[in-house]
mmCIF file of C-alpha atoms in Angstrom:
data_model
loop_
_atom_site.group_PDB
_atom_site.id
_atom_site.type_symbol
_atom_site.label_atom_id
_atom_site.label_comp_id
_atom_site.label_asym_id
_atom_site.label_seq_id
_atom_site.Cartn_x
_atom_site.Cartn_y
_atom_site.Cartn_z
ATOM 1 C CA MET A 1 -72.612 -8.675 -29.791
ATOM 2 C CA ARG A 2 -74.189 -12.053 -28.893
ATOM 3 C CA ASP A 3 -77.916 -12.090 -29.762
ATOM 4 C CA ASP A 4 -78.736 -14.113 -26.546
ATOM 5 C CA LEU A 5 -77.143 -11.471 -24.320
ATOM 6 C CA GLN A 6 -78.566 -8.592 -26.278
ATOM 7 C CA GLU A 7 -82.055 -10.003 -25.790
ATOM 8 C CA LEU A 8 -81.616 -10.181 -21.994
ATOM 9 C CA VAL A 9 -80.349 -6.530 -21.844
ATOM 10 C CA ASP A 10 -83.341 -5.445 -24.013
ATOM 11 C CA ASP A 11 -85.626 -7.314 -21.521
ATOM 12 C CA VAL A 12 -84.354 -5.667 -18.385
ATOM 13 C CA SER A 13 -84.250 -2.195 -19.975
ATOM 14 C CA ARG A 14 -87.913 -2.647 -20.898
ATOM 15 C CA VAL A 15 -88.913 -4.025 -17.468
ATOM 16 C CA LEU A 16 -87.223 -1.249 -15.532
ATOM 17 C CA GLY A 17 -87.635 1.583 -18.001
ATOM 18 C CA ALA A 18 -83.938 2.523 -17.901
ATOM 19 C CA PRO A 19 -80.887 2.266 -20.148
ATOM 20 C CA ALA A 20 -79.035 -0.990 -19.488
ATOM 21 C CA THR A 21 -75.410 -2.103 -20.121
ATOM 22 C CA LEU A 22 -73.981 -5.619 -19.722
ATOM 23 C CA GLU A 23 -70.256 -5.906 -19.119
ATOM 24 C CA ASP A 24 -68.023 -8.883 -18.188
ATOM 25 C CA ARG A 25 -66.003 -8.846 -14.960
ATOM 26 C CA ASP A 26 -63.224 -7.153 -16.878
ATOM 27 C CA PHE A 27 -65.590 -4.255 -17.756
ATOM 28 C CA THR A 28 -65.578 -5.264 -21.437
ATOM 29 C CA LEU A 29 -68.873 -4.257 -22.995
ATOM 30 C CA LEU A 30 -71.045 -7.236 -24.059
ATOM 31 C CA ALA A 31 -74.411 -5.578 -24.831
ATOM 32 C CA PHE A 32 -76.323 -2.332 -24.312
ATOM 33 C CA CYS A 33 -79.745 -0.934 -24.818
ATOM 34 C CA ALA A 34 -81.040 2.744 -24.731
ATOM 35 C CA HIS A 35 -84.570 2.839 -23.355
ATOM 36 C CA ASP A 36 -87.294 4.457 -25.470
ATOM 37 C CA ASP A 37 -87.491 7.389 -23.093
ATOM 38 C CA ASP A 38 -83.706 7.750 -22.885
ATOM 39 C CA ARG A 39 -82.615 11.321 -22.663
ATOM 40 C CA THR A 40 -79.248 12.995 -23.271
ATOM 41 C CA THR A 41 -78.822 13.458 -19.565
ATOM 42 C CA THR A 42 -78.629 9.670 -19.052
ATOM 43 C CA MET A 43 -75.556 9.241 -21.274
ATOM 44 C CA ASP A 44 -72.816 10.038 -18.897
ATOM 45 C CA VAL A 45 -69.104 9.958 -19.794
ATOM 46 C CA VAL A 46 -68.633 6.366 -18.483
ATOM 47 C CA ARG A 47 -71.484 4.939 -20.505
ATOM 48 C CA THR A 48 -70.480 6.787 -23.606
ATOM 49 C CA ARG A 49 -66.958 5.594 -23.346
ATOM 50 C CA SER A 50 -68.023 2.050 -22.725
ATOM 51 C CA ILE A 51 -70.232 1.982 -25.683
ATOM 52 C CA LEU A 52 -67.806 3.588 -28.070
ATOM 53 C CA GLY A 53 -64.549 1.938 -26.803
ATOM 54 C CA ARG A 54 -66.078 -1.368 -25.593
ATOM 55 C CA SER A 55 -64.243 -0.996 -22.311
ATOM 56 C CA SER A 56 -63.690 1.252 -19.271
ATOM 57 C CA THR A 57 -60.526 3.020 -17.990
ATOM 58 C CA PRO A 58 -58.666 1.736 -14.927
ATOM 59 C CA ALA A 59 -59.757 4.746 -12.977
ATOM 60 C CA VAL A 60 -63.431 4.103 -13.720
ATOM 61 C CA ARG A 61 -63.069 0.462 -12.743
ATOM 62 C CA ALA A 62 -61.413 1.370 -9.543
ATOM 63 C CA TRP A 63 -64.235 3.830 -8.804
ATOM 64 C CA PHE A 64 -66.944 1.208 -9.128
ATOM 65 C CA GLU A 65 -64.969 -1.695 -7.542
ATOM 66 C CA GLY A 66 -64.421 0.646 -4.604
ATOM 67 C CA HIS A 67 -68.137 0.354 -3.855
ATOM 68 C CA GLY A 68 -67.833 -3.420 -3.368
ATOM 69 C CA ILE A 69 -69.464 -4.581 -6.624
ATOM 70 C CA ALA A 70 -66.959 -7.413 -7.157
ATOM 71 C CA GLY A 71 -68.041 -9.205 -3.997
ATOM 72 C CA ALA A 72 -71.711 -8.282 -4.099
ATOM 73 C CA THR A 73 -74.502 -10.813 -4.444
ATOM 74 C CA ALA A 74 -77.295 -8.199 -4.330
ATOM 75 C CA PRO A 75 -77.922 -4.953 -6.267
ATOM 76 C CA VAL A 76 -75.461 -2.180 -5.359
ATOM 77 C CA ARG A 77 -76.234 1.547 -5.708
ATOM 78 C CA VAL A 78 -73.231 3.423 -6.968
ATOM 79 C CA PRO A 79 -73.455 7.166 -6.266
ATOM 80 C CA ALA A 80 -72.697 9.869 -8.757
ATOM 81 C CA ASP A 81 -69.316 11.483 -9.157
ATOM 82 C CA PRO A 82 -70.041 14.854 -10.877
ATOM 83 C CA ALA A 83 -66.405 15.792 -11.102
ATOM 84 C CA ALA A 84 -65.849 12.666 -13.300
ATOM 85 C CA GLY A 85 -69.055 12.935 -15.139
ATOM 86 C CA VAL A 86 -70.511 9.845 -13.607
ATOM 87 C CA LEU A 87 -74.197 9.533 -12.913
ATOM 88 C CA THR A 88 -75.889 7.387 -10.226
ATOM 89 C CA ARG A 89 -76.415 3.894 -11.455
ATOM 90 C CA LEU A 90 -77.564 0.510 -10.171
ATOM 91 C CA CYS A 91 -75.262 -2.494 -10.440
ATOM 92 C CA LEU A 92 -76.682 -5.985 -10.619
ATOM 93 C CA PRO A 93 -73.882 -8.609 -10.182
ATOM 94 C CA VAL A 94 -73.991 -11.255 -12.901
ATOM 95 C CA ARG A 95 -73.271 -14.617 -11.229
ATOM 96 C CA ALA A 96 -73.686 -18.296 -11.813
ATOM 97 C CA ASP A 97 -73.173 -20.907 -9.047
ATOM 98 C CA GLY A 98 -71.778 -18.149 -6.899
ATOM 99 C CA GLU A 99 -69.045 -17.091 -9.334
ATOM 100 C CA LEU A 100 -68.909 -13.534 -10.683
ATOM 101 C CA HIS A 101 -69.059 -13.320 -14.478
ATOM 102 C CA GLY A 102 -69.978 -9.661 -15.046
ATOM 103 C CA TYR A 103 -72.186 -6.714 -14.216
ATOM 104 C CA LEU A 104 -75.577 -5.549 -15.470
ATOM 105 C CA TRP A 105 -75.761 -1.672 -15.125
ATOM 106 C CA LEU A 106 -78.928 0.362 -14.959
ATOM 107 C CA LEU A 107 -78.534 4.135 -15.456
ATOM 108 C CA ASP A 108 -81.703 4.834 -13.382
ATOM 109 C CA GLU A 109 -80.689 8.183 -11.887
ATOM 110 C CA GLY A 110 -81.232 6.912 -8.327
ATOM 111 C CA ARG A 111 -84.926 6.060 -8.735
ATOM 112 C CA THR A 112 -86.478 5.467 -5.298
ATOM 113 C CA ASP A 113 -88.722 2.678 -6.580
ATOM 114 C CA LEU A 114 -85.736 0.380 -7.083
ATOM 115 C CA THR A 115 -84.258 0.853 -3.512
ATOM 116 C CA ASP A 116 -86.585 -1.805 -2.096
ATOM 117 C CA PRO A 117 -85.099 -5.375 -2.713
ATOM 118 C CA ALA A 118 -88.650 -6.608 -2.876
ATOM 119 C CA ALA A 119 -89.630 -4.304 -5.753
ATOM 120 C CA PRO A 120 -91.208 -6.490 -8.535
ATOM 121 C CA GLY A 121 -89.196 -4.850 -11.225
ATOM 122 C CA LEU A 122 -85.910 -5.342 -9.403
ATOM 123 C CA ALA A 123 -86.666 -9.058 -8.728
ATOM 124 C CA ALA A 124 -87.244 -9.483 -12.464
ATOM 125 C CA ALA A 125 -84.019 -7.684 -13.271
ATOM 126 C CA MET A 126 -82.078 -9.929 -10.904
ATOM 127 C CA ALA A 127 -83.583 -12.917 -12.674
ATOM 128 C CA VAL A 128 -82.241 -11.520 -15.934
ATOM 129 C CA ALA A 129 -78.806 -11.022 -14.405
ATOM 130 C CA ALA A 130 -78.872 -14.747 -13.280
ATOM 131 C CA ALA A 131 -79.737 -15.779 -16.780
ATOM 132 C CA ALA A 132 -76.895 -13.715 -18.214
ATOM 133 C CA GLY A 133 -74.524 -15.346 -15.596
ATOM 134 C CA ARG A 134 -75.568 -18.771 -16.825
ATOM 135 C CA LEU A 135 -74.913 -17.863 -20.484
ATOM 136 C CA LEU A 136 -71.501 -16.409 -19.647
ATOM 137 C CA ALA A 137 -70.557 -19.329 -17.560
ATOM 138 C CA ALA A 138 -71.449 -21.731 -20.395
ATOM 139 C CA GLY A 139 -69.445 -19.677 -22.753
ATOM 140 C CA ARG A 140 -66.246 -19.581 -20.708
ATOM 141 C CA PRO A 141 -63.284 -21.508 -22.149
ATOM 142 C CA GLY A 142 -62.524 -24.992 -20.855
ATOM 143 C CA THR A 143 -59.210 -26.196 -19.394
ATOM 144 C CA GLU A 144 -57.922 -27.354 -22.850
ATOM 145 C CA ASP A 145 -58.638 -23.867 -24.355
ATOM 146 C CA LEU A 146 -56.913 -22.161 -21.423
ATOM 147 C CA SER A 147 -53.905 -24.488 -21.754
ATOM 148 C CA THR A 148 -53.582 -23.380 -25.356
ATOM 149 C CA ALA A 149 -53.885 -19.709 -24.290
ATOM 150 C CA LEU A 150 -51.166 -20.234 -21.603
ATOM 151 C CA ARG A 151 -48.864 -21.830 -24.175
ATOM 152 C CA GLU A 152 -49.373 -18.898 -26.533
ATOM 153 C CA VAL A 153 -48.540 -16.382 -23.814
ATOM 154 C CA LEU A 154 -45.372 -18.112 -22.740
ATOM 155 C CA THR A 155 -44.078 -18.624 -26.339
ATOM 156 C CA GLY A 156 -44.712 -15.174 -27.770
ATOM 157 C CA PRO A 157 -46.702 -12.017 -27.536
ATOM 158 C CA ALA A 158 -50.438 -13.005 -27.202
ATOM 159 C CA PRO A 159 -52.426 -10.224 -25.586
ATOM 160 C CA ARG A 160 -55.718 -11.858 -26.542
ATOM 161 C CA ALA A 161 -54.726 -15.138 -24.840
ATOM 162 C CA ALA A 162 -53.544 -13.231 -21.816
ATOM 163 C CA ARG A 163 -56.989 -11.574 -21.602
ATOM 164 C CA ALA A 164 -58.746 -14.894 -21.912
ATOM 165 C CA LEU A 165 -56.665 -16.274 -18.996
ATOM 166 C CA GLY A 166 -57.428 -13.159 -16.951
ATOM 167 C CA ALA A 167 -61.122 -13.465 -17.642
ATOM 168 C CA ALA A 168 -61.136 -17.068 -16.615
ATOM 169 C CA LEU A 169 -59.128 -16.700 -13.436
ATOM 170 C CA GLY A 170 -60.036 -13.178 -12.475
ATOM 171 C CA THR A 171 -58.285 -10.029 -13.647
ATOM 172 C CA ASP A 172 -57.251 -9.115 -10.107
ATOM 173 C CA ALA A 173 -56.982 -12.569 -8.626
ATOM 174 C CA PRO A 174 -53.602 -13.619 -7.193
ATOM 175 C CA VAL A 175 -51.942 -16.278 -9.380
ATOM 176 C CA THR A 176 -48.557 -17.903 -9.719
ATOM 177 C CA LEU A 177 -46.750 -20.178 -12.196
ATOM 178 C CA VAL A 178 -45.134 -23.476 -11.462
ATOM 179 C CA ALA A 179 -42.380 -24.730 -13.837
ATOM 180 C CA LEU A 180 -41.668 -28.403 -14.151
ATOM 181 C CA LEU A 181 -38.401 -29.463 -15.850
ATOM 182 C CA VAL A 182 -38.704 -33.011 -17.052
ATOM 183 C CA PRO A 183 -35.634 -34.973 -18.376
ATOM 184 C CA ALA A 184 -35.979 -37.790 -20.856
ATOM 185 C CA PRO A 185 -38.141 -39.598 -21.546
ATOM 186 C CA GLY A 186 -40.292 -36.562 -20.852
ATOM 187 C CA LEU A 187 -43.720 -36.054 -19.546
ATOM 188 C CA PRO A 188 -45.704 -39.383 -19.126
ATOM 189 C CA ALA A 189 -48.917 -39.832 -21.181
ATOM 190 C CA GLY A 190 -52.010 -38.737 -19.404
ATOM 191 C CA TRP A 191 -50.206 -36.631 -16.788
ATOM 192 C CA ALA A 192 -52.342 -33.895 -15.165
ATOM 193 C CA PRO A 193 -51.548 -31.358 -12.363
ATOM 194 C CA PRO A 194 -52.721 -32.544 -8.991
ATOM 195 C CA ALA A 195 -54.898 -29.477 -8.235
ATOM 196 C CA ALA A 196 -58.388 -28.464 -9.247
ATOM 197 C CA GLY A 197 -58.451 -25.156 -11.172
ATOM 198 C CA ALA A 198 -54.777 -25.447 -12.303
ATOM 199 C CA VAL A 199 -54.087 -24.742 -15.963
ATOM 200 C CA PRO A 200 -51.241 -26.747 -17.438
ATOM 201 C CA ALA A 201 -49.303 -26.102 -20.659
ATOM 202 C CA VAL A 202 -46.728 -28.518 -22.069
ATOM 203 C CA LEU A 203 -43.687 -26.805 -23.675
ATOM 204 C CA ALA A 204 -40.443 -27.875 -25.367
ATOM 205 C CA GLY A 205 -41.774 -31.169 -26.478
ATOM 206 C CA GLY A 206 -42.634 -32.342 -22.972
ATOM 207 C CA ALA A 207 -39.332 -31.275 -21.355
ATOM 208 C CA GLU A 208 -41.015 -28.242 -19.679
ATOM 209 C CA VAL A 209 -44.455 -27.887 -18.173
ATOM 210 C CA ALA A 210 -45.979 -24.605 -17.000
ATOM 211 C CA VAL A 211 -48.934 -24.746 -14.486
ATOM 212 C CA LEU A 212 -50.887 -21.637 -13.895
ATOM 213 C CA LEU A 213 -52.345 -21.740 -10.389
ATOM 214 C CA PRO A 214 -54.907 -19.460 -8.593
ATOM 215 C CA LEU A 215 -53.888 -18.576 -5.063
ATOM 216 C CA PRO A 216 -55.693 -17.703 -1.884
ATOM 217 C CA ALA A 217 -56.732 -14.093 -1.508
ATOM 218 C CA GLY A 218 -53.542 -13.078 0.224
ATOM 219 C CA GLY A 219 -51.310 -14.316 -2.508
ATOM 220 C CA ASP A 220 -49.665 -17.045 -0.308
ATOM 221 C CA THR A 221 -47.643 -19.281 -2.522
ATOM 222 C CA ARG A 222 -47.392 -22.203 -0.126
ATOM 223 C CA PRO A 223 -50.215 -24.058 -1.927
ATOM 224 C CA ALA A 224 -48.104 -23.754 -5.114
ATOM 225 C CA GLY A 225 -45.094 -25.230 -3.355
ATOM 226 C CA ALA A 226 -47.146 -28.181 -2.265
ATOM 227 C CA LEU A 227 -48.554 -28.623 -5.759
ATOM 228 C CA ALA A 228 -44.952 -28.428 -7.154
ATOM 229 C CA ALA A 229 -43.833 -31.213 -4.810
ATOM 230 C CA ALA A 230 -46.856 -33.425 -5.597
ATOM 231 C CA ALA A 231 -46.507 -32.743 -9.282
ATOM 232 C CA LEU A 232 -43.107 -34.399 -9.387
ATOM 233 C CA THR A 233 -44.607 -37.712 -8.314
ATOM 234 C CA GLY A 234 -44.550 -40.005 -11.197
ATOM 235 C CA LEU A 235 -42.204 -37.879 -13.304
ATOM 236 C CA PRO A 236 -38.776 -39.212 -14.462
ATOM 237 C CA PRO A 237 -35.932 -39.125 -11.958
ATOM 238 C CA GLY A 238 -34.137 -35.746 -11.868
ATOM 239 C CA SER A 239 -37.317 -33.743 -12.505
ATOM 240 C CA THR A 240 -37.460 -30.476 -10.652
ATOM 241 C CA ALA A 241 -39.915 -27.717 -9.966
ATOM 242 C CA GLY A 242 -39.965 -23.976 -9.474
ATOM 243 C CA VAL A 243 -42.526 -21.565 -8.173
ATOM 244 C CA ALA A 244 -42.759 -17.885 -9.262
ATOM 245 C CA ALA A 245 -43.607 -14.991 -6.943
ATOM 246 C CA ALA A 246 -47.368 -14.204 -6.782
ATOM 247 C CA ARG A 247 -48.896 -11.510 -9.047
ATOM 248 C CA ARG A 248 -52.443 -10.182 -9.350
ATOM 249 C CA GLY A 249 -53.981 -11.143 -12.705
ATOM 250 C CA CYS A 250 -52.375 -12.635 -15.744
ATOM 251 C CA GLY A 251 -50.614 -9.587 -17.048
ATOM 252 C CA ASP A 252 -47.090 -10.528 -16.085
ATOM 253 C CA LEU A 253 -46.939 -14.252 -16.929
ATOM 254 C CA SER A 254 -43.711 -13.946 -18.922
ATOM 255 C CA ALA A 255 -41.834 -12.608 -15.877
ATOM 256 C CA GLN A 256 -43.418 -15.243 -13.671
ATOM 257 C CA TRP A 257 -42.328 -17.941 -16.156
ATOM 258 C CA HIS A 258 -38.700 -16.708 -15.952
ATOM 259 C CA GLU A 259 -38.861 -16.819 -12.188
ATOM 260 C CA ALA A 260 -40.402 -20.374 -12.117
ATOM 261 C CA ARG A 261 -37.981 -21.723 -14.713
ATOM 262 C CA THR A 262 -34.973 -20.237 -12.929
ATOM 263 C CA ALA A 263 -36.160 -21.707 -9.532
ATOM 264 C CA ALA A 264 -36.566 -25.182 -11.181
ATOM 265 C CA ARG A 265 -33.064 -24.911 -12.714
ATOM 266 C CA VAL A 266 -31.506 -23.960 -9.470
ATOM 267 C CA ALA A 267 -33.240 -26.798 -7.804
ATOM 268 C CA ALA A 268 -31.548 -29.129 -10.297
ATOM 269 C CA VAL A 269 -28.012 -27.943 -9.366
ATOM 270 C CA ASP A 270 -28.293 -27.036 -5.645
ATOM 271 C CA PRO A 271 -29.042 -30.091 -3.523
ATOM 272 C CA GLY A 272 -30.129 -27.822 -0.670
ATOM 273 C CA LEU A 273 -33.111 -26.580 -2.713
ATOM 274 C CA ALA A 274 -34.024 -29.766 -4.676
ATOM 275 C CA PRO A 275 -36.323 -30.984 -5.934
ATOM 276 C CA ALA A 276 -38.616 -27.913 -5.676
ATOM 277 C CA ALA A 277 -37.592 -24.336 -5.120
ATOM 278 C CA SER A 278 -39.452 -20.964 -5.078
ATOM 279 C CA TRP A 279 -38.142 -17.712 -6.463
ATOM 280 C CA SER A 280 -38.398 -16.135 -3.040
ATOM 281 C CA GLU A 281 -35.915 -18.598 -1.522
ATOM 282 C CA LEU A 282 -33.194 -18.468 -4.228
ATOM 283 C CA GLY A 283 -31.180 -15.772 -2.557
ATOM 284 C CA ALA A 284 -27.887 -15.211 -4.458
ATOM 285 C CA TRP A 285 -28.957 -17.592 -7.119
ATOM 286 C CA ARG A 286 -31.190 -14.821 -8.506
ATOM 287 C CA GLN A 287 -28.102 -12.730 -9.156
ATOM 288 C CA VAL A 288 -26.226 -15.751 -10.608
ATOM 289 C CA ALA A 289 -29.065 -16.435 -13.069
ATOM 290 C CA ALA A 290 -28.879 -12.750 -14.195
ATOM 291 C CA VAL A 291 -25.058 -13.124 -14.906
ATOM 292 C CA GLY A 292 -25.502 -15.610 -17.717
ATOM 293 C CA ASP A 293 -22.186 -17.043 -18.928
ATOM 294 C CA PRO A 294 -19.270 -16.859 -16.513
ATOM 295 C CA ASP A 295 -16.488 -14.368 -17.006
ATOM 296 C CA PRO A 296 -14.023 -15.516 -19.785
ATOM 297 C CA ALA A 297 -11.147 -14.992 -17.351
ATOM 298 C CA LEU A 298 -12.337 -18.107 -15.579
ATOM 299 C CA ALA A 299 -12.337 -20.412 -18.711
ATOM 300 C CA ARG A 300 -9.043 -22.193 -17.807
ATOM 301 C CA LEU A 301 -10.240 -22.778 -14.147
ATOM 302 C CA LEU A 302 -13.659 -24.078 -15.224
ATOM 303 C CA ALA A 303 -12.007 -26.644 -17.487
ATOM 304 C CA ASP A 304 -10.637 -28.349 -14.252
ATOM 305 C CA PRO A 305 -13.623 -29.747 -12.212
ATOM 306 C CA VAL A 306 -11.437 -30.461 -9.170
ATOM 307 C CA LEU A 307 -10.201 -26.903 -8.820
ATOM 308 C CA THR A 308 -13.644 -25.472 -9.750
ATOM 309 C CA GLY A 309 -15.201 -27.598 -6.968
ATOM 310 C CA THR A 310 -12.508 -26.500 -4.557
ATOM 311 C CA ALA A 311 -13.138 -22.834 -5.348
ATOM 312 C CA GLU A 312 -16.877 -23.103 -4.830
ATOM 313 C CA VAL A 313 -16.630 -25.025 -1.523
ATOM 314 C CA TRP A 314 -13.999 -22.660 -0.143
ATOM 315 C CA LEU A 315 -16.095 -19.648 -1.081
ATOM 316 C CA ASP A 316 -19.304 -21.238 0.289
ATOM 317 C CA CYS A 317 -17.368 -21.674 3.558
ATOM 318 C CA ALA A 318 -16.589 -17.914 3.612
ATOM 319 C CA GLY A 319 -12.903 -18.505 2.841
ATOM 320 C CA SER A 320 -12.411 -20.707 5.990
ATOM 321 C CA PRO A 321 -9.501 -23.115 5.263
ATOM 322 C CA GLN A 322 -10.512 -25.377 8.126
ATOM 323 C CA ARG A 323 -14.126 -25.740 7.195
ATOM 324 C CA ALA A 324 -13.441 -26.056 3.434
ATOM 325 C CA ALA A 325 -10.703 -28.737 3.915
ATOM 326 C CA ALA A 326 -13.044 -30.705 6.174
ATOM 327 C CA ARG A 327 -15.865 -30.452 3.662
ATOM 328 C CA LEU A 328 -13.564 -31.554 0.814
ATOM 329 C CA CYS A 329 -11.950 -34.257 2.965
ATOM 330 C CA ILE A 330 -8.471 -33.001 2.111
ATOM 331 C CA HIS A 331 -5.484 -31.792 4.016
ATOM 332 C CA ARG A 332 -5.249 -28.045 4.561
ATOM 333 C CA GLN A 333 -1.976 -27.868 2.768
ATOM 334 C CA THR A 334 -3.613 -29.397 -0.256
ATOM 335 C CA LEU A 335 -6.308 -26.766 -0.047
ATOM 336 C CA TYR A 336 -3.658 -24.071 0.035
ATOM 337 C CA TYR A 337 -1.896 -25.563 -3.023
ATOM 338 C CA ARG A 338 -5.209 -25.648 -4.903
ATOM 339 C CA LEU A 339 -6.038 -22.056 -4.103
ATOM 340 C CA GLY A 340 -2.695 -21.025 -5.391
ATOM 341 C CA ARG A 341 -3.390 -22.786 -8.649
ATOM 342 C CA ILE A 342 -6.767 -21.112 -8.938
ATOM 343 C CA GLU A 343 -5.009 -17.713 -8.635
ATOM 344 C CA GLU A 344 -2.472 -18.715 -11.301
ATOM 345 C CA LEU A 345 -5.149 -19.871 -13.681
ATOM 346 C CA THR A 346 -7.430 -16.854 -13.305
ATOM 347 C CA GLY A 347 -5.094 -14.015 -12.429
ATOM 348 C CA LEU A 348 -7.356 -13.219 -9.495
ATOM 349 C CA ASP A 349 -6.117 -12.184 -6.052
ATOM 350 C CA LEU A 350 -8.228 -14.211 -3.628
ATOM 351 C CA ALA A 351 -7.446 -11.770 -0.822
ATOM 352 C CA GLU A 352 -9.495 -9.132 -2.680
ATOM 353 C CA GLY A 353 -13.215 -9.155 -2.089
ATOM 354 C CA ALA A 354 -14.074 -8.049 -5.688
ATOM 355 C CA ASP A 355 -12.081 -10.954 -7.087
ATOM 356 C CA ARG A 356 -13.744 -13.423 -4.762
ATOM 357 C CA LEU A 357 -17.136 -12.096 -5.786
ATOM 358 C CA LEU A 358 -16.210 -12.557 -9.532
ATOM 359 C CA LEU A 359 -15.039 -16.088 -8.856
ATOM 360 C CA HIS A 360 -18.030 -17.001 -6.723
ATOM 361 C CA LEU A 361 -20.554 -15.700 -9.330
ATOM 362 C CA GLY A 362 -18.491 -17.413 -12.109
ATOM 363 C CA VAL A 363 -18.376 -20.896 -10.713
ATOM 364 C CA ARG A 364 -22.047 -20.839 -9.813
ATOM 365 C CA ALA A 365 -22.959 -19.410 -13.195
ATOM 366 C CA ALA A 366 -20.971 -22.214 -14.825
ATOM 367 C CA ARG A 367 -22.988 -24.730 -12.801
ATOM 368 C CA LEU A 368 -26.281 -23.314 -13.873
ATOM 369 C CA THR A 369 -25.243 -22.690 -17.493
ATOM 370 C CA ARG A 370 -23.957 -26.261 -17.855
ATOM 371 C CA PHE A 371 -27.313 -27.636 -16.654
ATOM 372 C CA VAL A 372 -29.294 -25.298 -18.974
ATOM 373 C CA ARG A 373 -27.257 -26.469 -21.974
ATOM 374 C CA GLY A 374 -27.728 -30.080 -21.081
ATOM 375 C CA GLY A 375 -24.328 -30.944 -19.723
ATOM 376 C CA ASN A 376 -23.381 -32.601 -16.458
ATOM 377 C CA ASP A 377 -23.432 -30.707 -13.230
ATOM 378 C CA LEU A 378 -20.200 -29.472 -11.752
ATOM 379 C CA GLY A 379 -19.956 -31.658 -8.712
ATOM 380 C CA TYR A 380 -17.604 -31.146 -5.770
ATOM 381 C CA GLN A 381 -14.540 -33.243 -6.506
ATOM 382 C CA GLN A 382 -11.407 -33.852 -4.477
#
């Protein structure tokens, strides 16, 4: 335990004559003090578990947060829950510059002398809570430390780094990840994300950049889309961006990174989504990304870019010869000839829905796979 925090908890316990416990906003125990007159009855299940295990269960956290402590700026009386072994306690929010950093708990058994906000002892305790808030704010990691933590989380199992990110951004705060794919020569020196509070992490030698972004309370990802578009300014031509779906807290960053990278890769091969795409708008591309490599039965077709482009355009046009021929700028008879060749090379029957599905997934998967492996995109060719 930090000596400076322990001294504050000792002070507030002495001033108010009650056992005190200091936890961060993730309910991780930072310091505690048992008052001289502490009795067995004041050691309820929650306090015992917090002291012995250095944390609280999700159910306990939900119980206390249900009484509005996360948004409180003044003391909050949390009633007892006899069935759960919880005694009445007073919660003093620990804040600095309006930002929540933790909670100072007083197991005072509902003393009436602390119900008046003007009570001298309570005012002194709030001053201690404010001092604790300043200490915790000063000890929070900076952007550089958080960037290192984000890189660790995205490149391998790093639960401690994930907890650090959660503590900094808020364990239940809505967040998203933005992925930037940067072709050669890579990320320019001195680049920074154009948003306050964003946490960047450079990966793959500058070819990939992850940006962890806090979102508004409702989890609206539109600010992330705006950031993604702005972040591409000044990057090499061909750079693309992807935005993951919103999550609460930093416990699912690996899945968000997959979504963001997939969206950025699709933006690189689908002109309709370039240069910045979000996971929510990918549609069928989400299924294509899950396919991986195309079916081996399509190998001979995929070796011919003209026939591959014809197949994709025809399928994108829902099998309409008129629309596909117009889009490809070829005669309809030429289109029919090419479709026949496609059937010969693949063994597929294009009159069958299942075969069309396999072909459509395959040609799109080839487009995405070729980009991922650094090859040229499969363009539409006549």
